[in-house]
Amino acid sequence: MSKVTDVILVNGQDEPIGIMEKMEAHRKAVLHRAFSVFIFNSKGEMLLQQRAAGKYHSGGLWTNTCCSHPIPGEDTLQAATRRLNEEMGFTTLLEKIFDFVYQAEFEHGLTEHEFDHVFIGMYEGKIAPDPMEVKDYCYKSLEEIEATLLSHPQKYTAWFNIAFPKVQRWAAENLVKKVV
């Protein structure tokens, strides 16, 4: 398993401007490149993961299928594919659908300030999550997720609360074509 120790610092247009140790970037709230992967099954349900309790922030919260940072010099799509396999134990074709920038403060003086590339994929097979990364996982309908985000947003990661409505809009326009 590849551990990301350095992240790619970027400007607001996602142009690389340097490299910094990951935890330092999170302590200093420096904008850096990240990615989020959203996997769907043939029923149009989204694969969620509950982050392991020992994660450096947001432990125990529910979120998208996987997320991380590319290693300096690594293509973002390749990084997303690699990390999906490391966290969830499978690979599938991924497609970038949008990106967004967000900033959120967390426990222990950490801040995520990320230029987040969002990828989607379809998958039906065996899931073998890394227990150091993932406590639990499940497929849920977009309607179920929307309802729990409205009633209990604190059960989800900050970036998921931001990205989900955008992914939901994309899915309403595009997922039917991919599922059929």
XYZ file of C-alpha atoms in Angstrom:
180
model
C 0.000 0.000 0.000
C 1.309 3.458 -0.948
C 1.212 5.985 1.842
C 0.914 9.596 0.774
C 3.455 11.549 2.786
C 3.698 14.576 0.474
C 0.895 16.401 -1.306
C 0.916 18.547 -4.427
C 0.308 22.215 -3.632
C -1.770 23.970 -6.294
C -3.186 27.372 -7.121
C -6.881 28.014 -7.770
C -6.550 26.652 -11.325
C -5.032 23.353 -10.069
C -1.584 24.270 -11.395
C 1.187 22.708 -9.259
C 3.152 25.264 -7.249
C 5.083 23.004 -4.872
C 5.125 19.988 -2.590
C 4.540 19.815 1.167
C 4.364 17.073 3.775
C 0.680 16.065 4.073
C 0.156 16.796 7.767
C 1.962 20.134 7.477
C -0.324 21.097 4.584
C -3.325 20.219 6.761
C -1.976 22.170 9.744
C -1.252 25.241 7.571
C -4.485 24.981 5.506
C -2.565 25.148 2.214
C -4.485 24.419 -0.996
C -3.482 21.013 -2.365
C -4.700 18.457 -4.925
C -7.064 15.686 -3.853
C -9.614 13.340 -5.374
C -12.899 11.721 -4.402
C -14.269 8.528 -5.976
C -17.998 7.745 -6.109
C -18.923 4.201 -7.160
C -22.417 3.133 -8.241
C -23.962 -0.300 -8.767
C -26.401 -1.303 -11.520
C -29.360 -0.204 -9.352
C -27.973 3.343 -9.244
C -27.023 3.011 -5.579
C -23.869 4.699 -4.285
C -21.156 2.774 -2.429
C -20.421 4.558 0.846
C -17.670 3.838 3.332
C -17.460 4.572 7.027
C -13.965 5.838 7.740
C -11.937 3.816 10.250
C -11.909 5.279 13.748
C -8.119 5.704 13.643
C -8.068 8.082 10.651
C -6.231 11.346 11.314
C -9.513 13.247 10.947
C -13.194 12.448 10.411
C -12.809 8.934 11.857
C -16.100 7.025 12.040
C -17.894 9.337 9.600
C -19.588 8.139 6.417
C -18.319 9.346 3.065
C -17.909 8.517 -0.610
C -16.284 5.277 -1.756
C -12.724 6.557 -1.349
C -10.656 9.709 -1.366
C -7.031 10.713 -1.010
C -4.239 12.721 -2.591
C -2.078 11.912 -5.618
C 1.600 11.355 -4.940
C 3.806 14.089 -6.458
C 4.384 13.161 -10.092
C 1.343 10.841 -10.202
C -1.573 11.433 -12.566
C -4.783 12.121 -10.607
C -6.830 9.442 -12.413
C -4.079 6.872 -11.806
C -3.964 7.908 -8.149
C -7.747 7.506 -7.813
C -7.587 4.035 -9.391
C -4.672 3.028 -7.141
C -6.324 4.306 -3.992
C -9.680 2.673 -4.775
C -7.877 -0.675 -4.896
C -5.911 0.041 -1.704
C -8.919 1.189 0.338
C -11.748 -0.945 -1.065
C -9.945 -3.881 -2.696
C -11.173 -3.495 -6.273
C -10.614 -1.544 -9.462
C -12.999 -0.332 -12.128
C -12.956 2.249 -14.884
C -13.241 5.768 -13.515
C -14.413 8.930 -15.244
C -13.847 12.492 -14.009
C -17.118 14.409 -13.766
C -16.143 17.715 -12.084
C -13.854 19.341 -9.546
C -14.382 21.793 -6.701
C -12.403 23.641 -4.044
C -13.361 23.497 -0.386
C -11.938 24.361 3.010
C -13.058 22.763 6.277
C -11.591 22.780 9.783
C -11.276 19.560 11.762
C -10.195 18.316 15.171
C -6.538 18.514 16.249
C -5.988 21.866 14.473
C -6.194 20.340 10.994
C -7.801 21.977 7.960
C -8.593 20.446 4.603
C -8.120 23.001 1.835
C -8.398 20.951 -1.303
C -8.795 21.206 -5.031
C -10.861 18.013 -5.262
C -11.189 16.043 -8.522
C -14.365 13.938 -8.509
C -14.465 10.573 -10.316
C -17.307 8.108 -10.797
C -17.357 4.435 -11.693
C -19.649 1.419 -11.835
C -18.959 -1.777 -9.891
C -20.839 -4.948 -8.882
C -18.194 -7.357 -7.606
C -16.415 -8.333 -4.393
C -15.380 -5.581 -1.987
C -12.407 -6.202 0.321
C -11.771 -3.005 2.310
C -8.563 -2.291 4.223
C -9.634 -2.305 7.920
C -7.048 0.388 8.700
C -8.946 2.698 6.338
C -12.556 1.491 6.364
C -14.752 0.522 9.313
C -17.843 -0.392 7.254
C -19.416 0.057 3.823
C -22.808 -0.174 2.132
C -24.701 0.710 -1.019
C -27.516 3.265 -0.547
C -29.956 4.944 -2.872
C -29.391 8.614 -3.597
C -32.747 9.361 -1.975
C -31.715 7.594 1.257
C -28.424 9.478 1.333
C -30.133 12.806 0.672
C -32.597 12.189 3.526
C -29.889 11.322 6.064
C -27.723 14.242 4.918
C -30.657 16.544 5.659
C -31.497 14.952 9.018
C -27.977 14.039 10.247
C -25.292 15.913 8.250
C -22.822 15.399 11.112
C -22.674 11.658 10.292
C -20.914 12.485 6.995
C -17.566 14.042 6.110
C -17.399 17.753 5.285
C -16.394 17.129 1.667
C -19.193 14.598 1.160
C -21.754 17.174 2.322
C -20.419 19.518 -0.393
C -19.841 16.999 -3.200
C -22.967 14.844 -2.845
C -25.499 17.373 -4.232
C -23.224 17.926 -7.260
C -22.859 14.169 -7.822
C -26.605 13.741 -7.335
C -27.290 16.343 -10.060
C -24.784 14.627 -12.357
C -26.400 11.231 -11.656
C -29.889 12.534 -12.433
C -28.698 13.594 -15.882
C -26.205 10.804 -16.672
C -26.515 7.687 -14.509
C -29.524 6.237 -16.323
C -27.415 6.055 -19.495
C -24.616 4.196 -17.667
C -26.888 1.799 -15.749
C -28.981 0.748 -18.778
